[in-house]
Structure formats: C-alpha cells, structure tokens
C-alpha cells in the first residue's frame, strides 16, 4: 500500500507553528507548499490553513491525525522565499507561524469557502450591433439624432472617449459614470440612446486598484550633490548589502530613490519602497506614479481587505507590480524577485509593530528579506537611528552623506525661548511666548504658512482636582484619562474607552476640576481665540481617523486653504510643503523628559524633523522652540542641527547603561486577570530565569501602565550581550516554562515576548 500523505498546516492560532493533517488520496495531487486547505481544528472549528511542509512520516501522537476537508486554492498563494522569511521572523521575534499568518495574510484570502472576498463590478456602456462592427452605420445613427441634441452630444462624447489617446489603445467601452461626467449629460440622454438600440449597458468585473492614465514624466535631473551621493550608493552596493543615506531634510533623497528604483527595474527586478506611516503615502504615491505609472502598487493598513487580496493576486502574476510603495506590513507580500528595498525615514519608531505579535521591526526584517532575495537595502534619514548610524560607523553598513539641501536652501534658523522665565514674569500668553506670537503674526501678514507642533493629542493629558489631587483613571487600564473638549469626554488612550466628564471631584466633592498640561486640541482652541479670522486645521489620530480625512487635511494645507496646521508627530514625517516659513515647537520638555532610554534620541529626531518642514523651497525657514530647559545640552544640539554631537553623547550612555546597539533587549510581559497571581507567577518565573541569566535579568516590575483592559501586568527586562545565541536563550526560557507548569494558574498566564522593544 502506498504511504499516506501528511502535511503541516499553519493555522491562525498561536499555539504551535503548524499542525499535522493527512490528505485523502483524491486530493493528493492538489497539495503543494503554499496552497490553502480547509481543516477542522479542535471540535467543529474550521479554519483555512496554509500548507508549509509535505511528508510521508507518521509520527506517534497523542491525538488522532485528521484528514483535511478540502483544498481551497488551485495553486500556491506564496512565492519563494516567503515561508523561509516567516520562519526567520518566528525564530527571531519569538512568535508562532500562526501569528504571522494571521497578521499578514489577507482575510478575504484565508477563507475562500466562506469567501469574504467579493469581485467588484461596474456598469459599462458599449455600442449595440451593428454599430459596433461597422462604423459607417454610425452615420445613420447620428442622422436619427438630429432632433435630440443631448443624445447626439452624448454619443459624440462616447466615441471621443473610446479613442482617447491617453488610453493608448482604442477601447470599445466606457464606465457609465465616467461617460456621464465627461459628456456632462444626464441619465435621460443615455436612456434615450439605449431605447434606440444604439448603446447598451453591461456589467463588467473591475479592479479596485487605481489605474494611472496620465502621461509619464521623465526623471528630474539630479544636481551635482545628489549625483555624487547616487554614485556613492551604487558603488557601495558592490561591496555591502546595506547602505545608510544620511541626507538633510529636503536634500532631495526621494529623487535619488527614484533613480535607484529605475536602475532596479532595468535589471528586471522589483523595488519595495517602505514608509513609516500611511500618512506619507499620498505625496509619494503621486511622485512615483508620475514617473512609473501603473508599475506602482500601494499597500497600507487603511486599504480594504478586498484590495489587499487584489494586490496579493497581482503580485502572484508574472506581470505584477514592479514597485510596491507601502508601510511596514508590505514586507510580507509575495515578491517575485526583489532587487532593492528602500526604507525611508528609517529612524521612525512606527516601523516597529507593537501589538499583536509578530512584534517585528520592519527595517530590520527588510534587511533580512532583501538578503533572501539577493537584493540591496537603502536606509534613508536626516536623523538616523542610533543603531543604523552605529552600524555605519563600524563598517557593517555603507554610509553616504548628503549635506546640502536641494537648491542650497539654508537649514532653518531655530531660536529657543525660555518659557520658565517667561512664566515667572507672567509674559506667556496662554501657551505661547511673545516671540512666537509675533512671528505668527508676521507670517500671516506675508500670507505664509505655519506649523505648530505639540506631541500630544486631546485637550489636556490629565484633569485633576486642585484640592485633593484626585486624577480620573480608566476602569480597565491603570492610566490617567485625557480630556477631549470637542466631545466633552475623558478618553483612555490605551483602550479607547470614553467617560463622561465629572462635574465635581468624586473624591472630595470640590467642583473645580482643572486640566493639566495640554494637547493639540487645546492649542487649536487657543490659536482660535487669538487669531479668530485665520483658517486652521489639526492633524492627529483624532482628526485623521481615515485616509480620506487625512488626505483632505493635507491637501487643504498644500493648496493654502488653511494657514496654520497644528499637529502631533504625524507632522514630522517627511511631508513636503512649499510655503511653510514658521514652525513652532510648543513644548520640548515633555519629549525630553519621557522615561525611556531613547527619549533624547527621539526628541532630537522629532524636533529636527519637524523643524525641517520650515522653509523648504524659497527662503530660510524659522523655528521657535519653547522649552523650560534652555541650557540643556540637547537643546543646544538641536539649535545647531548637531546630529553627531547628539550621537556621541548618547552612544556613550548606551554603552555605560548596557543598551542597544551594544546589548539586545527582550521584554517579557506577563498578563493575568488577578493581580496577586500575576505578581506571584512573574516573581517565580524571574527567579528561575535568574539562575541562568544572573544580572542580565531585571525585574519583575509593574510596567508604567500596569493594567490594560482588565488584565494586570508584570514585566521582566532582559539585557543580553549581542553575542549571546538566541538558541541557548530559548532553551533557557523553555526550561523555565516547564518548571512553571507545577503552578495551576500558569496555564492562564499570558506571556508575551518583545524582542528589541521600542
Ligand atoms: P528629502 O526626501 O531629502 O526630504 P525631497 O526629495 O522631498 O527631499 O526633495 C525636496 C524638494 O526638492 C522636493 O519638492 C523635490 O521635488 C525637490 N527636488 C529635489 N531634488 C530635485 C531635483 N533633482 N530636481 C527637481 N526637484 C528636486
Ligand atoms: Zn483603558
Ligand atoms: Zn478632590
């Protein structure tokens, strides 16, 4: 008898990496690595899973091995080396294949049987017979329309659209809505032509992905500095796989990327352009499409599941997209042959996925992905991450410096104002120093635009009682609530729960609750009071809930409809505005004082980046930086745009206090519904681990937010020498977990690993 066929199937559950199933003989021929199969998991639960291995070995198991129920895809939905990349990710970030599968695989794809993917159709218009076969017949049609001017216009318009030169080839049909818009005629005219059997309607399957129908542009000519940087990169790639392009804000890095992409396409390879945030995709999509047109696909978290499936399917085809522009999750798409990955704004922390697993860093994972394809990685930033700059310094990465701005526009002039002193002298007008207000006034008069930056959304971070210091907290998370004035509610920024604002202090009954600190909403209100006639907009995660509102806020600012844009760090990321001549940083201190070893690095990056939005084209921009720590060395470095100064101070501290890039951090978080249980289990787990890891283990401690959505948290931090092998570490962890199993509650304890936490 022939041996039975077994397969390993990756399922969207976080327990094991894969589960073994057997294949009924009738289905054997359809099984390949990367195909989808329908299986029963547990009792009566059905999942669509991914075939990751095929074998004939029947291993003795406690459970019976079930047959798969059906196959769900005719061919593999993966490309090499995707599975290997997933496996690497699980190894490095200590997660399970199922978690990767769940996170990266489009839902509409995962279950064809209960298919959530829907084909999109649209109504089109075409000529009826015999007009579609013989153009001469059309003359008769026109003759019959002598008395119907609107119908005649519509028909002319239809014919015109069909021979539109931008469509390259003649089409014989056009979407109904498009025809009505272009002909400026109404539905009655169209119905008239349909009743006369000249035109007819039909439904057609269409793609959800945008098609670009404008004329393509030639690439911009690089200036001599860009040209030099470009040649250095090309040269560097002969020897090294990764190159860091350290280029000032507005030095024209994007133009260099575009040249590199063009070179990559010439070699018949694909390019992946990574951005830290969907916020940025609009501007860069426009730029890339104007050069590369429909070769560009765009992938981000706000596109629908159906679009996701279409992009994935597109890339599985032989003539799929050659360029993907996307956010971190686009590293998981099925690339055929990557030649280049660009990681723009590589220092951005949003490249790190926080929750749920896989908690990967897209920049670091991209470098591995590129290696698997034999491709190169270019990291670009005006303020590189400490890690990347360190790697460039010690020769692991190549390093290219571009320290001239395009058209030699000077870097903005940053002036620091001492708000502590001004407050003491009672000279602050609400949140603003006299100097900032004076500059805003001048800008407004000169019809120039202004950006005001406050790295905190909402109205006030906390409301508190002046008498007893009571602070409202979230019921489910141990975190104080932020006051949102527009909705007149208190909101938890961790779980999103919203609470009515109390009218008096529930603790002492005092009726005057005061806001403390301030967020973007408060800035908006205050500016409105001082400059009531000025049009302003606010950009933060509250106002830019979806991509459309985000885009409209930005395009209103680009077109000059709004004069002042107030926002959080969403503003700092590589946006390119022509007419901004002033940036106000309202409070540098909250960023600098943040309790994290990266706080100064982040504060420097944020402030230098947001400053770089000022005066990008014609004139030198200005920045007013408000701080209570005027003499702090970091402030001085920001004023001088002194990246190296910041780096040198920080790198010494990293070494001294055992932080990256010298040490690797792993955060282990324990979660349980009972506080004393999680405390006890974490202590015990740490005790066992400490026997092998010694002083490399810190904790357990309560994290700053010690309760999230009714789960209590404890945390352990591992600081490991870069040379420690992950394999031996895993053995230690697994051993400790086994020892913990004697505790009854251990199986209800959630343990999360965060490798290289940010
Ligand atoms: P960066 O990415 O370094 O911040 P960008 O590539 O966005 O800089 O360039 C800043 C501005 O200068 C953009 O508006 C861009 O169109 C323009 N620019 C840069 N290089 C060129 C070039 N070689 N030719 C024409 N315009 C350029
Ligand atoms: Zn909460
Ligand atoms: Zn009180």
PDB file of C-alpha atoms and ligand atoms in Angstrom, residues 220-223 226 248-255 287 406 576 616-617, ligand 1:
ATOM      1  CA  UNK A 220      14.252  65.071 -12.716  1.00  0.00           C
ATOM      2  CA  UNK A 221      17.901  65.744 -13.321  1.00  0.00           C
ATOM      3  CA  UNK A 222      19.921  65.244 -10.177  1.00  0.00           C
ATOM      4  CA  UNK A 223      22.078  68.141  -9.032  1.00  0.00           C
ATOM      5  CA  UNK A 226      22.653  64.235  -5.478  1.00  0.00           C
ATOM      6  CA  UNK A 248      19.452  66.571   5.402  1.00  0.00           C
ATOM      7  CA  UNK A 249      15.724  67.213   5.311  1.00  0.00           C
ATOM      8  CA  UNK A 250      14.879  68.435   1.817  1.00  0.00           C
ATOM      9  CA  UNK A 251      18.224  67.438   0.352  1.00  0.00           C
ATOM     10  CA  UNK A 252      16.379  65.505  -2.321  1.00  0.00           C
ATOM     11  CA  UNK A 253      16.747  61.941  -1.060  1.00  0.00           C
ATOM     12  CA  UNK A 254      13.489  60.909  -2.693  1.00  0.00           C
ATOM     13  CA  UNK A 255      14.832  61.894  -6.109  1.00  0.00           C
ATOM     14  CA  UNK A 287       5.555  61.408  -7.234  1.00  0.00           C
ATOM     15  CA  UNK A 406      18.267  70.970  -2.724  1.00  0.00           C
ATOM     16  CA  UNK A 576       6.988  68.373   1.839  1.00  0.00           C
ATOM     17  CA  UNK A 616      11.968  74.099   2.210  1.00  0.00           C
ATOM     18  CA  UNK A 617      11.975  75.958  -1.064  1.00  0.00           C
TER      19      UNK A 617
HETATM   20  P1  LIG B   1      14.073  64.731   1.108  1.00  0.00           P
HETATM   21  O1  LIG B   1      13.435  63.417   0.750  1.00  0.00           O
HETATM   22  O2  LIG B   1      15.552  64.653   1.229  1.00  0.00           O
HETATM   23  O3  LIG B   1      13.439  65.461   2.250  1.00  0.00           O
HETATM   24  P2  LIG B   1      12.872  65.560  -1.385  1.00  0.00           P
HETATM   25  O4  LIG B   1      13.343  64.505  -2.303  1.00  0.00           O
HETATM   26  O5  LIG B   1      11.467  65.514  -0.922  1.00  0.00           O
HETATM   27  O6  LIG B   1      13.862  65.701  -0.146  1.00  0.00           O
HETATM   28  O7  LIG B   1      13.179  66.961  -2.089  1.00  0.00           O
HETATM   29  C1  LIG B   1      12.747  68.199  -1.577  1.00  0.00           C
HETATM   30  C2  LIG B   1      12.101  69.002  -2.688  1.00  0.00           C
HETATM   31  O8  LIG B   1      13.056  69.347  -3.671  1.00  0.00           O
HETATM   32  C3  LIG B   1      11.007  68.250  -3.373  1.00  0.00           C
HETATM   33  O9  LIG B   1       9.919  69.097  -3.586  1.00  0.00           O
HETATM   34  C4  LIG B   1      11.618  67.795  -4.696  1.00  0.00           C
HETATM   35  O10 LIG B   1      10.661  67.735  -5.707  1.00  0.00           O
HETATM   36  C5  LIG B   1      12.666  68.865  -4.950  1.00  0.00           C
HETATM   37  N1  LIG B   1      13.812  68.277  -5.615  1.00  0.00           N
HETATM   38  C6  LIG B   1      14.806  67.572  -5.042  1.00  0.00           C
HETATM   39  N2  LIG B   1      15.702  67.157  -5.940  1.00  0.00           N
HETATM   40  C7  LIG B   1      15.286  67.610  -7.142  1.00  0.00           C
HETATM   41  C8  LIG B   1      15.793  67.523  -8.477  1.00  0.00           C
HETATM   42  N3  LIG B   1      16.921  66.889  -8.747  1.00  0.00           N
HETATM   43  N4  LIG B   1      15.083  68.150  -9.448  1.00  0.00           N
HETATM   44  C9  LIG B   1      13.934  68.808  -9.170  1.00  0.00           C
HETATM   45  N5  LIG B   1      13.411  68.916  -7.957  1.00  0.00           N
HETATM   46  C10 LIG B   1      14.067  68.337  -6.928  1.00  0.00           C
END
